[in-house]
Coordinates of C-alpha atoms and ligand atoms in Angstrom, one line a residue:
M1 CA 40.1 60.8 65.5
L2 CA 37.2 62.2 63.7
F3 CA 39.2 62.4 60.1
R4 CA 40.0 58.8 60.9
S5 CA 36.3 57.8 61.7
I6 CA 35.0 59.8 58.7
S7 CA 37.6 57.7 56.4
Y8 CA 37.0 54.5 58.4
V9 CA 33.6 54.2 57.6
W10 CA 34.6 55.9 54.1
S11 CA 36.5 52.9 53.3
T12 CA 34.7 50.3 54.3
L13 CA 31.6 51.6 52.3
I14 CA 33.7 51.9 49.4
F15 CA 35.0 48.5 49.7
A16 CA 31.8 46.5 50.5
G17 CA 30.1 48.5 47.3
A18 CA 32.7 46.9 45.7
D19 CA 32.4 43.4 46.9
Q20 CA 29.1 43.4 46.6
I21 CA 29.8 44.7 42.5
R22 CA 32.0 41.4 42.2
R23 CA 28.9 39.2 43.5
D24 CA 26.3 40.8 41.1
V25 CA 28.6 40.5 38.4
R26 CA 29.4 37.0 38.5
R27 CA 25.7 36.3 39.4
R28 CA 24.9 38.2 36.1
L29 CA 26.9 35.9 34.3
M30 CA 26.3 32.3 35.4
R31 CA 22.7 33.3 34.8
K32 CA 24.1 33.8 31.3
F33 CA 26.2 30.5 31.4
L34 CA 23.5 28.4 32.6
V35 CA 20.7 29.2 29.7
Q36 CA 23.5 28.7 26.6
S37 CA 23.3 26.7 23.9
P38 CA 26.2 24.5 22.7
V39 CA 27.1 27.4 20.2
F40 CA 27.9 29.3 22.8
F41 CA 30.6 27.2 24.7
E42 CA 32.1 26.5 21.0
K43 CA 32.6 30.0 21.1
N44 CA 34.0 31.1 24.4
T45 CA 35.8 28.4 25.8
T46 CA 36.0 27.2 29.4
G47 CA 39.2 28.9 30.1
S48 CA 37.9 32.3 28.7
L49 CA 34.6 32.2 30.7
M50 CA 36.6 31.7 34.0
A51 CA 39.1 34.7 33.3
K52 CA 36.0 36.6 32.6
S53 CA 34.3 35.6 35.6
T54 CA 37.7 36.1 38.3
N55 CA 40.1 38.6 36.7
D56 CA 37.9 40.8 34.8
V57 CA 35.3 40.6 37.2
N58 CA 37.9 41.6 40.2
A59 CA 39.1 44.5 37.9
L60 CA 35.5 45.8 37.5
G61 CA 36.1 45.6 41.7
D62 CA 39.4 46.9 42.1
F63 CA 37.6 50.0 40.2
A64 CA 34.7 50.3 42.5
G65 CA 36.7 50.1 45.8
F66 CA 40.7 51.2 45.3
G67 CA 40.3 53.5 42.3
L68 CA 37.2 55.7 43.6
M69 CA 39.6 56.0 46.3
S70 CA 42.0 57.2 44.7
L71 CA 39.2 59.5 42.7
G72 CA 38.9 60.8 46.4
D73 CA 42.4 61.9 46.5
A74 CA 42.7 62.7 43.7
T75 CA 40.2 65.8 43.5
L76 CA 38.3 66.0 47.1
Y77 CA 41.7 66.6 48.8
P78 CA 43.9 69.0 46.1
L79 CA 40.6 70.6 45.9
G80 CA 40.6 71.5 49.7
I81 CA 44.4 72.3 49.4
L82 CA 44.2 74.6 46.1
A83 CA 41.2 76.7 48.2
I84 CA 43.4 77.1 51.0
M85 CA 46.5 78.1 49.1
A86 CA 44.1 80.9 46.3
L87 CA 42.5 82.2 49.7
T88 CA 45.2 82.4 52.2
I89 CA 48.1 83.2 49.9
S90 CA 47.4 84.3 46.5
W91 CA 44.7 83.2 43.9
K92 CA 47.2 84.7 41.4
L93 CA 49.7 82.0 42.0
T94 CA 47.7 79.4 42.7
L95 CA 46.1 79.7 39.5
A96 CA 49.5 80.1 37.7
A97 CA 50.7 77.0 39.6
V98 CA 48.1 74.7 38.2
L99 CA 48.2 75.8 34.9
P100 CA 50.4 72.7 33.7
L101 CA 47.4 70.3 35.1
P102 CA 46.1 69.9 31.8
L103 CA 49.1 68.4 30.4
L104 CA 47.9 65.6 32.7
I105 CA 44.8 64.8 30.4
V106 CA 47.5 64.8 27.4
V107 CA 49.6 62.4 29.0
T108 CA 46.8 60.0 30.3
K109 CA 45.4 60.0 26.2
K110 CA 49.1 59.7 25.0
L111 CA 48.8 56.3 27.6
E112 CA 45.2 55.3 27.3
S113 CA 45.3 52.9 24.3
R114 CA 48.9 51.3 25.6
I115 CA 46.9 50.4 29.1
T116 CA 44.2 49.1 26.9
S117 CA 46.1 47.3 24.7
T118 CA 48.6 45.6 27.5
F119 CA 45.8 44.6 29.8
E120 CA 44.1 42.7 27.2
A121 CA 47.0 40.9 26.2
A122 CA 47.6 40.2 29.7
Q123 CA 43.7 39.1 30.0
E124 CA 44.3 36.4 27.1
A125 CA 47.4 35.3 28.0
F126 CA 45.4 34.5 31.2
E127 CA 42.7 32.4 29.5
R128 CA 45.0 30.6 27.5
M129 CA 46.7 29.5 31.0
N130 CA 43.5 29.1 32.2
E131 CA 43.0 26.6 29.5
R132 CA 45.9 24.7 29.6
V133 CA 45.2 23.7 33.5
L134 CA 41.7 22.9 32.7
E135 CA 43.1 20.8 30.1
N136 CA 46.1 19.1 32.3
V137 CA 43.7 18.4 35.3
S138 CA 40.9 16.7 33.5
G139 CA 43.3 14.9 30.8
V140 CA 45.9 14.0 33.7
R141 CA 44.7 10.8 32.9
V142 CA 45.7 10.5 29.5
V143 CA 48.5 12.7 29.9
R144 CA 50.7 10.2 32.3
A145 CA 49.5 6.8 30.4
F146 CA 51.3 8.9 27.3
V147 CA 53.3 9.8 29.2
R148 CA 53.7 13.6 27.9
E149 CA 54.6 14.8 31.5
E150 CA 57.6 16.8 30.0
E151 CA 55.7 18.2 26.8
Q152 CA 53.4 19.1 28.7
K153 CA 55.4 20.6 31.8
K154 CA 57.0 22.4 28.9
Q155 CA 54.1 24.1 27.0
F156 CA 52.6 25.2 30.4
G157 CA 55.3 26.7 31.0
V158 CA 56.2 28.6 27.9
Q159 CA 52.2 29.7 28.5
A160 CA 53.4 31.2 32.2
E161 CA 56.1 33.1 30.7
D162 CA 53.8 34.4 28.1
L163 CA 51.4 36.0 30.7
F164 CA 54.5 36.8 33.2
R165 CA 56.0 39.0 30.1
K166 CA 52.5 40.3 29.3
N167 CA 51.9 41.6 33.0
F168 CA 55.3 43.0 33.2
L169 CA 54.3 44.8 30.1
F170 CA 51.1 45.7 31.8
A171 CA 53.4 47.0 34.9
R172 CA 56.1 49.0 33.2
I173 CA 53.2 51.0 31.0
I174 CA 51.6 51.8 34.5
A175 CA 55.2 52.9 36.2
L176 CA 55.5 55.1 33.1
F177 CA 52.5 57.2 34.1
T178 CA 53.5 58.0 37.6
P179 CA 57.1 59.7 36.4
S180 CA 55.1 61.7 33.8
A181 CA 52.1 62.6 36.4
R182 CA 55.1 64.0 38.7
I183 CA 56.8 66.2 36.4
I184 CA 53.7 68.1 36.1
P185 CA 54.1 69.4 40.4
G186 CA 57.7 70.1 39.3
I187 CA 56.3 72.5 36.3
S188 CA 54.5 74.3 38.7
T189 CA 56.9 74.5 41.3
L190 CA 59.1 76.6 39.0
I191 CA 56.3 78.6 37.9
A192 CA 55.6 79.5 41.4
L193 CA 58.9 79.8 42.0
G194 CA 59.3 82.6 39.5
L195 CA 55.6 84.2 39.9
G196 CA 56.4 83.7 43.7
S197 CA 59.6 85.5 44.0
Y198 CA 58.5 88.5 41.4
F199 CA 55.2 88.7 43.9
V200 CA 57.1 89.2 47.1
S201 CA 59.7 91.3 45.1
T202 CA 56.6 93.7 44.6
G203 CA 55.3 93.1 47.8
E204 CA 52.1 91.7 46.9
I205 CA 52.9 88.1 49.4
S206 CA 55.4 87.9 52.4
L207 CA 58.2 85.3 52.2
G208 CA 57.1 83.5 54.8
N209 CA 53.5 83.4 52.4
L210 CA 56.0 81.9 49.7
I211 CA 57.3 78.8 51.9
S212 CA 53.5 78.4 53.1
F213 CA 52.8 78.1 49.4
F214 CA 55.5 75.5 48.7
V215 CA 54.7 73.5 51.7
Y216 CA 51.3 73.4 50.3
L217 CA 52.6 72.6 46.7
N218 CA 54.2 69.9 47.9
L219 CA 51.0 68.0 49.0
L220 CA 49.3 68.5 46.1
S221 CA 52.2 65.3 44.4
W222 CA 50.1 62.7 46.5
P223 CA 47.0 63.1 44.4
M224 CA 48.7 63.3 41.4
M225 CA 49.9 59.9 41.8
A226 CA 46.5 59.1 43.1
F227 CA 45.3 60.8 39.8
G228 CA 47.6 58.3 38.2
E229 CA 46.7 55.1 40.2
Y230 CA 42.9 56.3 39.3
I231 CA 43.4 56.0 35.5
A232 CA 45.5 52.8 35.4
V233 CA 42.4 51.2 37.6
A234 CA 39.9 52.7 35.6
E235 CA 41.6 51.7 32.2
Q236 CA 41.4 48.4 33.1
A237 CA 37.9 48.4 34.7
V238 CA 37.0 49.5 31.3
T239 CA 38.3 46.7 28.9
A240 CA 37.2 44.1 31.7
M241 CA 33.7 45.7 31.7
D242 CA 33.7 45.6 27.4
R243 CA 34.8 42.2 28.0
I244 CA 32.4 40.8 30.5
Q245 CA 29.3 42.7 28.5
E246 CA 30.0 40.9 25.3
L247 CA 29.3 37.9 27.4
L248 CA 26.0 39.6 28.9
D249 CA 24.6 40.9 25.6
Y250 CA 25.5 37.3 23.5
E251 CA 22.6 36.8 21.7
E252 CA 21.0 33.1 22.1
E253 CA 20.9 31.6 18.6
V254 CA 17.5 30.1 20.1
R255 CA 15.2 31.8 21.9
D256 CA 11.5 31.6 22.6
V257 CA 8.9 32.9 19.7
P258 CA 6.6 35.1 21.0
E259 CA 3.6 33.3 23.1
A260 CA 5.5 30.3 22.9
L261 CA 3.2 27.3 23.6
D262 CA 3.6 25.3 26.7
Y263 CA 4.9 21.9 25.8
E264 CA 3.0 19.6 27.1
A265 CA 4.5 16.3 26.5
K266 CA 1.7 13.8 25.3
G267 CA 4.8 12.2 23.1
S268 CA 4.6 12.0 19.6
I269 CA 7.5 12.2 17.5
C270 CA 7.2 13.2 13.6
F271 CA 10.3 14.4 11.4
E272 CA 9.0 15.1 8.3
N273 CA 12.1 16.0 5.4
F274 CA 14.3 17.1 8.4
S275 CA 17.9 18.1 7.3
F276 CA 20.1 19.7 10.0
T277 CA 23.8 21.3 9.1
Y278 CA 25.5 22.8 12.4
P279 CA 26.3 26.3 12.4
G280 CA 29.5 26.9 10.6
S281 CA 29.7 23.5 9.3
E282 CA 29.5 23.2 5.7
V283 CA 28.0 19.6 5.4
P284 CA 24.3 18.4 6.5
T285 CA 24.8 16.3 9.7
L286 CA 21.3 14.7 9.1
E287 CA 19.5 14.7 5.9
D288 CA 16.0 13.8 4.4
I289 CA 15.0 12.4 7.8
S290 CA 11.6 11.7 7.7
F291 CA 9.6 8.9 10.3
T292 CA 6.7 8.9 12.9
L293 CA 6.7 8.0 16.7
A294 CA 3.1 7.6 18.4
S295 CA 2.9 8.4 21.9
G296 CA 4.4 5.8 24.6
Q297 CA 6.8 4.0 22.1
T298 CA 10.3 3.3 22.3
L299 CA 12.7 4.1 19.0
G300 CA 16.3 2.7 18.5
L301 CA 18.6 4.6 17.0
V302 CA 21.7 2.5 15.7
G303 CA 24.4 2.8 13.0
K304 CA 28.2 3.6 12.9
I305 CA 30.1 6.3 15.2
G306 CA 29.6 10.0 13.5
S307 CA 26.7 8.2 11.7
G308 CA 24.4 11.4 13.4
K309 CA 22.8 9.5 16.3
T310 CA 23.6 12.5 18.9
T311 CA 22.6 15.2 16.1
L312 CA 18.7 13.4 16.0
V313 CA 17.9 13.1 20.1
R314 CA 19.4 16.2 20.9
S315 CA 17.3 17.7 17.8
L316 CA 14.4 17.3 20.1
M317 CA 15.7 19.7 22.8
H318 CA 16.2 22.8 20.1
L319 CA 19.6 23.0 21.3
F320 CA 20.4 24.8 17.8
P321 CA 18.1 26.4 15.3
L322 CA 16.4 23.8 13.7
P323 CA 14.4 23.9 9.9
S324 CA 10.9 25.2 10.3
N325 CA 8.4 23.3 9.6
S326 CA 10.0 19.7 10.1
L327 CA 9.8 18.4 13.2
Y328 CA 6.5 18.0 14.8
L329 CA 5.9 17.1 18.6
D330 CA 2.0 16.1 19.2
G331 CA 1.4 17.6 15.7
Q332 CA 3.1 21.2 16.4
P333 CA 6.3 22.2 14.9
I334 CA 8.8 22.3 17.7
E335 CA 10.0 25.9 17.3
K336 CA 6.8 26.9 18.5
Y337 CA 6.9 25.6 21.9
S338 CA 9.1 27.2 25.0
L339 CA 12.2 26.2 25.3
A340 CA 11.8 25.9 29.3
S341 CA 8.8 23.8 29.0
L342 CA 10.0 21.4 26.4
R343 CA 13.8 20.6 27.8
G344 CA 11.6 20.8 30.9
R345 CA 9.8 17.6 30.1
I346 CA 13.2 15.4 28.1
G347 CA 15.0 13.4 30.3
Y348 CA 18.5 13.5 28.7
V349 CA 21.3 11.0 29.5
P350 CA 24.6 11.4 27.4
Q351 CA 27.3 8.9 27.3
Q352 CA 29.4 11.6 29.0
H353 CA 28.2 11.0 32.0
Q354 CA 28.5 13.8 34.8
L355 CA 28.8 13.5 38.2
F356 CA 29.3 16.2 40.2
S357 CA 31.4 16.8 43.2
R358 CA 28.5 15.3 45.6
S359 CA 26.9 12.5 47.2
V360 CA 25.4 10.1 45.4
R361 CA 21.7 11.0 47.0
D362 CA 22.8 14.5 46.1
N363 CA 23.7 13.8 42.7
V364 CA 20.3 11.7 41.6
L365 CA 17.8 13.9 43.5
F366 CA 20.0 17.1 41.9
G367 CA 17.5 19.9 43.3
I368 CA 14.0 17.5 43.5
E369 CA 14.6 16.7 46.9
E370 CA 11.1 16.2 47.5
Q371 CA 11.3 13.0 45.7
E372 CA 13.8 11.6 48.0
D373 CA 11.1 8.9 48.5
N374 CA 11.6 7.2 45.3
L375 CA 15.4 7.4 45.2
I376 CA 16.0 3.8 46.2
C377 CA 13.1 3.2 43.6
A378 CA 15.2 4.9 41.4
L379 CA 18.8 3.2 41.7
Y380 CA 16.7 -0.1 41.8
K381 CA 15.5 0.6 38.2
A382 CA 19.2 2.0 37.0
D383 CA 20.3 -1.3 38.9
F384 CA 22.7 0.3 41.3
L385 CA 21.5 -1.2 44.3
K386 CA 24.0 -3.6 44.9
D387 CA 26.3 -1.7 44.0
L388 CA 25.3 0.9 46.6
E389 CA 25.7 -1.3 49.1
L390 CA 29.8 -2.1 48.6
L391 CA 30.1 1.8 48.6
P392 CA 31.5 2.9 52.3
H393 CA 28.7 5.1 53.0
G394 CA 26.3 4.2 50.7
L395 CA 24.3 6.8 49.6
D396 CA 26.2 9.2 51.3
T397 CA 29.6 8.4 49.8
L398 CA 31.1 11.4 48.0
T399 CA 31.4 10.9 44.3
G400 CA 33.1 13.4 41.3
E401 CA 36.0 14.9 41.5
R402 CA 36.6 14.7 45.1
G403 CA 34.7 11.3 45.4
I404 CA 35.6 7.6 45.7
A405 CA 36.4 6.6 42.0
L406 CA 33.8 5.1 40.3
S407 CA 33.8 2.6 37.1
G408 CA 32.1 4.4 34.1
G409 CA 29.5 2.0 33.9
Q410 CA 28.0 2.6 37.7
K411 CA 29.0 6.5 36.7
Q412 CA 25.9 5.7 34.0
R413 CA 24.2 4.2 36.3
I414 CA 23.8 6.5 38.7
S415 CA 22.8 9.5 35.7
I416 CA 20.3 7.0 34.7
A417 CA 19.1 6.8 38.0
R418 CA 18.6 10.6 38.2
A419 CA 16.8 10.8 34.8
L420 CA 14.6 8.3 35.9
L421 CA 13.5 9.9 39.0
R422 CA 12.5 12.9 36.9
E423 CA 9.7 10.1 35.3
P424 CA 10.5 12.4 32.2
D425 CA 7.7 12.2 29.6
I426 CA 10.3 11.6 26.9
L427 CA 13.4 9.8 28.0
I428 CA 16.3 9.8 25.7
L429 CA 18.6 7.0 26.2
D430 CA 22.0 8.5 24.2
D431 CA 24.4 5.3 24.5
A432 CA 23.8 5.4 28.5
L433 CA 24.3 2.0 28.2
S434 CA 27.8 1.8 26.8
A435 CA 29.7 0.6 29.7
V436 CA 27.4 -1.2 31.6
D437 CA 27.6 -5.3 30.7
A438 CA 25.5 -7.2 28.7
T439 CA 23.6 -8.8 31.9
T440 CA 23.2 -5.6 33.5
E441 CA 21.9 -3.8 30.2
S442 CA 19.3 -6.3 29.8
R443 CA 17.9 -5.7 33.6
I444 CA 17.9 -2.1 33.1
L445 CA 16.0 -2.6 29.8
S446 CA 13.7 -5.0 31.6
H447 CA 13.3 -2.6 34.3
L448 CA 12.5 0.3 31.7
Q449 CA 9.9 -1.6 30.3
D450 CA 7.7 -1.9 32.7
D451 CA 8.7 1.9 34.0
R452 CA 8.5 3.6 30.3
E453 CA 4.7 1.6 30.1
G454 CA 2.9 4.2 27.6
K455 CA 6.0 6.9 27.8
T456 CA 8.0 7.7 24.9
T457 CA 11.6 6.4 25.0
I458 CA 14.3 7.1 22.9
I459 CA 17.5 4.5 22.7
T460 CA 21.1 5.2 20.9
A461 CA 23.3 2.5 20.6
H462 CA 26.0 0.8 19.7
R463 CA 25.1 -2.5 21.0
L464 CA 22.1 -3.5 19.0
S465 CA 20.8 -5.9 22.1
A466 CA 19.8 -2.4 23.8
V467 CA 17.0 -1.8 21.0
T468 CA 15.7 -5.0 20.0
G469 CA 12.5 -4.5 21.9
A470 CA 11.6 -0.9 20.5
H471 CA 8.5 -0.2 18.5
L472 CA 10.6 1.1 16.0
I473 CA 14.4 1.0 14.8
L474 CA 16.2 3.4 12.1
V475 CA 19.8 2.9 10.8
L476 CA 21.5 5.8 10.3
E477 CA 24.1 6.0 8.0
R478 CA 26.0 9.6 7.5
G479 CA 23.3 11.2 8.3
R480 CA 20.4 9.3 5.9
I481 CA 17.8 6.2 7.4
T482 CA 19.1 3.3 5.4
Q483 CA 17.0 0.8 7.4
R484 CA 13.6 1.1 9.2
G485 CA 11.5 -1.3 11.4
T486 CA 11.1 -3.7 14.4
H487 CA 13.9 -6.1 15.5
D488 CA 11.8 -9.0 13.6
E489 CA 11.4 -7.4 10.4
L490 CA 15.1 -5.7 10.1
M491 CA 16.4 -9.3 11.1
A492 CA 14.4 -10.7 8.3
V493 CA 15.8 -8.7 5.9
D494 CA 20.2 -9.1 4.7
G495 CA 21.6 -5.5 5.3
W496 CA 23.9 -3.5 8.4
Y497 CA 21.9 -4.5 10.8
R498 CA 21.2 -8.0 11.0
E499 CA 24.7 -8.4 9.9
Q500 CA 25.7 -6.6 13.0
F501 CA 23.3 -8.3 15.1
L502 CA 24.7 -11.6 13.9
H503 CA 28.2 -10.1 14.5
Q504 CA 28.0 -8.9 18.1
Q505 CA 26.1 -12.4 19.3
L506 CA 29.8 -13.8 18.3
E507 CA 31.5 -11.3 20.5
G508 CA 29.2 -11.3 23.4
G509 CA 30.3 -8.5 25.8
N510 CA 29.8 -9.5 29.6
H511 CA 32.5 -7.0 31.0
E512 CA 31.5 -2.9 32.6
Y513 CA 33.9 -0.8 31.3
E514 CA 36.0 2.2 33.2
Ligands
ADP1 P1 27.0 9.7 16.6 O1 26.5 9.5 17.2 O2 25.7 8.9 15.6 O3 28.3 9.1 16.8 P2 26.7 12.6 16.3 O4 25.6 12.8 16.0 O5 27.8 12.4 17.6 O6 26.6 11.2 15.7 O7 28.0 13.4 15.3 C1 27.6 12.8 13.9 C2 28.0 14.3 12.8 O8 28.1 15.3 13.3 C3 29.7 14.1 12.8 O9 30.6 13.7 11.9 C4 30.4 15.1 13.8 O10 31.5 15.4 13.5 C5 29.4 16.2 13.8 N1 29.2 17.0 15.3 C6 28.8 16.7 16.2 N2 28.7 17.7 16.8 C7 28.8 18.5 15.9 C8 29.0 20.4 16.5 N3 28.9 20.6 17.5 N4 29.7 20.7 15.4 C9 29.7 20.5 14.1 N5 29.5 19.4 14.0 C10 29.2 18.0 15.2

């Protein structure tokens, strides 16, 4: 009874500890993911990050739980039995019987590297399968539209088979360990049989003692197997820890300089011969960019797709290492500002809207519940109130993956409301009006004009009507500024801007896109 109670407390503590370790490591990983730059996410695919946060973290937990239990079984328990054997029967016979134990270390060493490499291969196959699931689920509409279901099924089948084989190979290596570990008690039995018979013949021990000795020896076979289990779990944990540690040790490409300044966001921006090349790329994406935007002004950025508009506006958030002394905010080089203060002052609305599986209210508030009173006002400015009336549960309608299907334009407008509610010192709309119709666009722009009075605003757009009111319009072509001026100035000269504007006027565009 006492033994059972101790065992109950011991198991509960050990497994609760294992779960705590899983929870803490997952928290640390999530903290790390949330502060990483885009380079980190290019180097580590979502599938790999998910595999590490699930399978590898589980392997660590298994070691702390099941592994430590097995270690207890493989050490405390046999030590007790050996002590009884040595004290009550014969210490000489006990010593002889444990002589083959070092062989266990030899077997372990031999299998160690194979356990590690097969486990690593199995984890990598799991990462690839994860990646495939993610791609197929998030891209299911494209897969169906192009009737690629069968091909995707086949490809997924290949990956699932690959994972199965790698897991099977791993299970075989582990299974190899158990019989190897079992040979050792066999050798011990042989030694005990020979030496024990001799001791019986010399009268050093009785026959009864020798039989008891064998009974004890038999009890040692379970700890040997437990040792095997422990080694397998420990090897997996070491490999998993290496994989997790690699993420935790990842050095951010962009970090605060010592004694970084707090960005107070008066809002003036100055690019001075600014050139930028993406890490890992050989060709510069932006070259020789120079312009100044006074505090409170609106900048319009236009140009063909791929001309560098997004790269230019995102450089204001300092996501990548930037050339020093070529981008100034309020007169100071951007690298002097702390990243948190910088990004906290900028409201960035990308073209690729991101809605979470929450209500419209939560998507707009997104953590600033104290702004609830201004929620409707932000939705009005983003021209979403009419749409809100049509939603089945109004502000409480679920959006995102698990919620109601919204049009691309509706999602864009919710994202705009989210940014406006924060009243950022610098607002960047990065092609964020691309999916709304021209009338809605002009209503949002007119609300913005009032709302952003005296605050710096940057609008990148494909449709030039979105930037006509800007104080400065830049036309980008292959990463360089080819034209600059106000709408009237640019319309007064021949060039890409005038040509595009007239062309788009003819085209019209009064429809909201999916
Ligand atoms: P735009 O916003 O005008 O469409 P972008 O700034 O998105 O243009 O892209 C400009 C160029 O930079 C493109 O050639 C694109 O392929 C490249 N580019 C964009 N993002 C990356 C990245 N993370 N790594 C390498 N090249 C990139």
